[in-house]
XYZ file of C-alpha atoms in Angstrom:
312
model
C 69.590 142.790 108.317
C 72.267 144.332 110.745
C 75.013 143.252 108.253
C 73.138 145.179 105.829
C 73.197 147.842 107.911
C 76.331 147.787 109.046
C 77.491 147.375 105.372
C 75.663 150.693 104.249
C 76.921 152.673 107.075
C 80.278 152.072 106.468
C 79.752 152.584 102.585
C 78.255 155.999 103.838
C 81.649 156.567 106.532
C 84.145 155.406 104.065
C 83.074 155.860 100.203
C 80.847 159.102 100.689
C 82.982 160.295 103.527
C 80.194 161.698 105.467
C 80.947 163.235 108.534
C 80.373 160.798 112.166
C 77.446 162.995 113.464
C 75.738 162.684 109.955
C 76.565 158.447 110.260
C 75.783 158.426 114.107
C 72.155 160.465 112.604
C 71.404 157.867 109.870
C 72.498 154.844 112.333
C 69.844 156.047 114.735
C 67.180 156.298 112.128
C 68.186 153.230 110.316
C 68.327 151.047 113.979
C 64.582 152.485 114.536
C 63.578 151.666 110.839
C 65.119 147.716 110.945
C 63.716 147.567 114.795
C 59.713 148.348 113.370
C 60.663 145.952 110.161
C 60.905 142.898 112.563
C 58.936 143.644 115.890
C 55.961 145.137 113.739
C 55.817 143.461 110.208
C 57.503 140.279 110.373
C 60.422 141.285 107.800
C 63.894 139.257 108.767
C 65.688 139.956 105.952
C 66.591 142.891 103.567
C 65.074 141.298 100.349
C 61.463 140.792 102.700
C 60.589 143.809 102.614
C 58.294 145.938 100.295
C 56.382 149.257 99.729
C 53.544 149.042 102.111
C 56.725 148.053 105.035
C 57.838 151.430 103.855
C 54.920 153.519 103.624
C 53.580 152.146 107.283
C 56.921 153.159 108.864
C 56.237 156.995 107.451
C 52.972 156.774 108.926
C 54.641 155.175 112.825
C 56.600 158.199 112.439
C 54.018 160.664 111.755
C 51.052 158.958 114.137
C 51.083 161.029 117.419
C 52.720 159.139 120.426
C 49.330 158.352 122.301
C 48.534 156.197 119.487
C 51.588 154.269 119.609
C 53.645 156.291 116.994
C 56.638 158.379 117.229
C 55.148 161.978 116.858
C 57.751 163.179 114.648
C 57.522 166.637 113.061
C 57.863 166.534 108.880
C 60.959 166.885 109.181
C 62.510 164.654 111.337
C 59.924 162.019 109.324
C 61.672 163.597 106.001
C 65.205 163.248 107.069
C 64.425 158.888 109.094
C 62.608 158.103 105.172
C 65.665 159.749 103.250
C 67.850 157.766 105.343
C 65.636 154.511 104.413
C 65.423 155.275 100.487
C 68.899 155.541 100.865
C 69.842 152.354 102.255
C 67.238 150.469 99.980
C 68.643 151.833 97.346
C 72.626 150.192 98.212
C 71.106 147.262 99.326
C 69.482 146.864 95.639
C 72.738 148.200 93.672
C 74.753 145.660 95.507
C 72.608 142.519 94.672
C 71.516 142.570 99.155
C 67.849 142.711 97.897
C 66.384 142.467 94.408
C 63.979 144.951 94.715
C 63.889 148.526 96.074
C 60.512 148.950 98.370
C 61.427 152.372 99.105
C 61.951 153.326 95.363
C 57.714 155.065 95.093
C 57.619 156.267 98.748
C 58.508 160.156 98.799
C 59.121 161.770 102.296
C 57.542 164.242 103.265
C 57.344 167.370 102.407
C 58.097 170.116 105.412
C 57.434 173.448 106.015
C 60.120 175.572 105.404
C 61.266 176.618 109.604
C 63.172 180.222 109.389
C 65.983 180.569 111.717
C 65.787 182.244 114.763
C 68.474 184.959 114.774
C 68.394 187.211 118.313
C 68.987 191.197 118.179
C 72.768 192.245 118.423
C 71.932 193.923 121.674
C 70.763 190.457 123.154
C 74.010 188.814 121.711
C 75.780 191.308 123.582
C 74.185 190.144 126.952
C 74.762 186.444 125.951
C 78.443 187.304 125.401
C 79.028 189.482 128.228
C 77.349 186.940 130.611
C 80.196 184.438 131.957
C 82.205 185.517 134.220
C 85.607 186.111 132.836
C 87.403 185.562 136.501
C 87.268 181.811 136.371
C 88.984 179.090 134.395
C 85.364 177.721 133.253
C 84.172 181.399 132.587
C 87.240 182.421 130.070
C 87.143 179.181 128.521
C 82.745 179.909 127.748
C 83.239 183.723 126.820
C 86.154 182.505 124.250
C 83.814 179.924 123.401
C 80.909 181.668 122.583
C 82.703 185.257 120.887
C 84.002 182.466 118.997
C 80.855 181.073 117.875
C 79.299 184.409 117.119
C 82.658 185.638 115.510
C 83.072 183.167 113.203
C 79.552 181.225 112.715
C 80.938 177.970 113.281
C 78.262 175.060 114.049
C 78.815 173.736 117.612
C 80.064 170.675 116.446
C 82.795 172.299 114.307
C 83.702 174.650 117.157
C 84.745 171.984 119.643
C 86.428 170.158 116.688
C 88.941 172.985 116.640
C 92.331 172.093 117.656
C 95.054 174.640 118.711
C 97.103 174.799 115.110
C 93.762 175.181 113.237
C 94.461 178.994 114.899
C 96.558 181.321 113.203
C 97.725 185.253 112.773
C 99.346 187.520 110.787
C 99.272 191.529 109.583
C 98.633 192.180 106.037
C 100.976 194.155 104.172
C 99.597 197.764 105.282
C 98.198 197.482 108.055
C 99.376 198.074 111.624
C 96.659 195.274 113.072
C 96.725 191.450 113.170
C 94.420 189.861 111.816
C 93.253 185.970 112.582
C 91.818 182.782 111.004
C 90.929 180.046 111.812
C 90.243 176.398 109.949
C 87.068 174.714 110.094
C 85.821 170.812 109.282
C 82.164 170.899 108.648
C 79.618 168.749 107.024
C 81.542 166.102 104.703
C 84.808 166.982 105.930
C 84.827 170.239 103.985
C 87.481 172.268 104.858
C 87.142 176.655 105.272
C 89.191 179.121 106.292
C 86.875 181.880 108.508
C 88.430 184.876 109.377
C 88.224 185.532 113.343
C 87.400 188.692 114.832
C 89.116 191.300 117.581
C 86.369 190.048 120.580
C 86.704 186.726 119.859
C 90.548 186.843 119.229
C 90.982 188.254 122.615
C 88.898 186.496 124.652
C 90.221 183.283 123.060
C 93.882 184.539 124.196
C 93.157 185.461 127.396
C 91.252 181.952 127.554
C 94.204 180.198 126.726
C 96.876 181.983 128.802
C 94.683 182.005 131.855
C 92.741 179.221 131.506
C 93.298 176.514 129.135
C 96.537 175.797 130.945
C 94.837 175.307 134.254
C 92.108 173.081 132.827
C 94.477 171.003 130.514
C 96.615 170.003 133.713
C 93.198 167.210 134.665
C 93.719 165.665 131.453
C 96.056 163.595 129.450
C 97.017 166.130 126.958
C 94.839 167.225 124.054
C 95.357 169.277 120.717
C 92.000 170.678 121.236
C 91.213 174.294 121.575
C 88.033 174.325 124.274
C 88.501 172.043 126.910
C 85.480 170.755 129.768
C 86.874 170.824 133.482
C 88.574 167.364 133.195
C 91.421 168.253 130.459
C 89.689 166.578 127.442
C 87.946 168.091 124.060
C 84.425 169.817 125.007
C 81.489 167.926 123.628
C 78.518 169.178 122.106
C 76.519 168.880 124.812
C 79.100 170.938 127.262
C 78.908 173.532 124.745
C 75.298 173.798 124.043
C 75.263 173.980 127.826
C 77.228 176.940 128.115
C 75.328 178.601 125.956
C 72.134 177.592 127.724
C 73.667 178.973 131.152
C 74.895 182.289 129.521
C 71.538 182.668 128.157
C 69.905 182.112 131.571
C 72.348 183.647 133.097
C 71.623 187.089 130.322
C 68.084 186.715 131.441
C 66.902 186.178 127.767
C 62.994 185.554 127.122
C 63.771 184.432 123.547
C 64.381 180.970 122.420
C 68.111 179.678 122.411
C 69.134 176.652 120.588
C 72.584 175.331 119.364
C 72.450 177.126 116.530
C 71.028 180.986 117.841
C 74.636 182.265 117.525
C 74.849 180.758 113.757
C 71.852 182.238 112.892
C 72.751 185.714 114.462
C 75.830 185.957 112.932
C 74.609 185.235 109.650
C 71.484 187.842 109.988
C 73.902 190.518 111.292
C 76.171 190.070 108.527
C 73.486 190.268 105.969
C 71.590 193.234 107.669
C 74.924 195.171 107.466
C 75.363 194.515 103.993
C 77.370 191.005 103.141
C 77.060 189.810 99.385
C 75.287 186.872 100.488
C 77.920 184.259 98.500
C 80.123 185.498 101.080
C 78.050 184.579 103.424
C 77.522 181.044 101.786
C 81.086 180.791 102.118
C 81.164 181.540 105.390
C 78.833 179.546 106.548
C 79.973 176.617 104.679
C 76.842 176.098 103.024
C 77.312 174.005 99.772
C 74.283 175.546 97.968
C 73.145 179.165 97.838
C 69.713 177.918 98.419
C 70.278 177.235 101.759
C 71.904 180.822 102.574
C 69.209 182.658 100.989
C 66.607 181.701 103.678
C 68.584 183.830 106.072
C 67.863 187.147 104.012
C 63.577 185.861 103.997
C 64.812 186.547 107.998
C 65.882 189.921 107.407
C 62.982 190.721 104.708
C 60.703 189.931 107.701
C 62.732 191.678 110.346
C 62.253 195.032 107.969
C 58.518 194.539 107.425
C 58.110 194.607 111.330
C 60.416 197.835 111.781
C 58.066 199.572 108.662
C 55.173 198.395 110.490
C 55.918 199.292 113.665
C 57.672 202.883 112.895
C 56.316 204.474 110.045
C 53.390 206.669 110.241
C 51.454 205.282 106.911
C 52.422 202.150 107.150
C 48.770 201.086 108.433
């Protein structure tokens, strides 16, 4: 079964050009999936296994952990049994197995999570936390007034390279103005514009800093570097979020994605078209942009609530 594997990830790498957090995602669900098919039910090849194989994996992922499951929340369960369905189904179209098992089992079905955007006062504080007299601390507040600026994931943040920068001054107008080009999911390429805080910090990062940083390494293209000359990694970044946030004194909960989420609340509070916002965002379906203004519905139920004199 590991050729089958192997097969389908590289059909999902190559063919569907999927991005390699997405394949390093579905090989770590997949892996899990094969490992319960042998250990648990006996199944040593692809064309062995059928529905009930399937459905009892959904339920290891669902069963809490004291009972000798995984504990997985719907959706992590949802996205391992997509994963599944999907490799079942190359494995039958390419004659691997005869059957698809997976074909009747649906995943399931999870509550839809709103994002957590924080107030612009408390992105402030995150922003303003490093401190801009070290290397490490330009490089974090470039890093994060870029992440806010331009609501690029983490993972397309640290994928930005030097030349993916660039300025210029409209006809018109007496200020620069900057861009910069993202890679997210799939490969898709967007242009974001990038604003005056972030622009700044990111040049006094890279006259100040970068220099002094890139000098441990062997020589990168990348924009954000960690302390030994090579491109940041997720984790590093997440991190220095984390510390500003700690650092801030925030009470609310941070995750990779708070700045995303902020910037794409702020922008719709403030009165974005919200297919801009799509586009900013990268988002390849509206659906998945519109959740952000259920956020702001919610955020102006509390304020009506909480302010006006009739409103209980």
């Amino acid at each position: 079964m590991a050729e089958g594997l192997r097969r389908y990830l590289q059909h999902l790498e190559i063919e569907r050009g999927l991005a390699a957090n997405t394949v390093a995602s579905y090989r770590r669900d997949l892996g899990r999936y094969l490992a319960f098919l042998t250990d648990r039910r006996g199944v040593r090849a692809p064309g062995e296994a059928v529905t009930e194989d399937v459905q009892e994996f959904l339920r290891h992922l669902s069963r809490p952990r004291a009972e000798g499951g995984r504990g997985l929340s719907a959706r992590s369960a949802a996205r391992a049994v997509v994963a599944v369905r999907g490799m079942h189904r190359f494995w039958t179209l390419e004659g691997i197995a005869a059957a698809d098992p997976a074909e009747a089992v649906a995943p399931p079905r999870p509550g839809q999570r709103l994002p957590k955007a924080l107030p612009v006062q408390t992105v402030s504080r995150i922003l303003e936390a490093p401190d801009r007299q070290t290397p490490a601390g330009l490089r974090d507040a470039a890093l994060l007034e870029f992440l806010y600026s331009t609501g690029a994931r983490i993972s397309e943040a640290i994928g930005v390279d030097r030349d993916d920068l660039s300025a210029s001054t409209p006809p018109g107008q007496q200020h620069a103005t900057g861009v910069v080009r993202l890679f997210g999911k799939g490969g898709r390429e967007r242009i974001v514009p990038v604003g005056s805080y972030a622009r700044e910090a990111v040049s006094a990062y890279l006259v100040r800093s970068r220099p002094l940083l890139a000098a441990h390494g062997r020589g990168t293209p990348a924009l954000f570097l960690n302390a030994r000359g090579g491109r940041l990694t997720r984790q590093g970044a997440w991190l220095v979020l984390k510390k500003a946030a700690e650092r801030a004194q925030i009470t609310q909960e941070v995750s990779p994605h708070t700045l995303r989420h902020s910037f794409a609340t702020h922008l719709l509070e403030g009165g974005a078209d919200i297919r801009v916002v799509q586009e900013l965002l990268g988002h390849a379906s509206l659906t998945t942009t519109q959740i952000y203004t259920k956020v702001t519905a919610d955020t102006l139920r509390e304020v009506f609530l909480s302010a006006h004199p009739r409103a209980v």
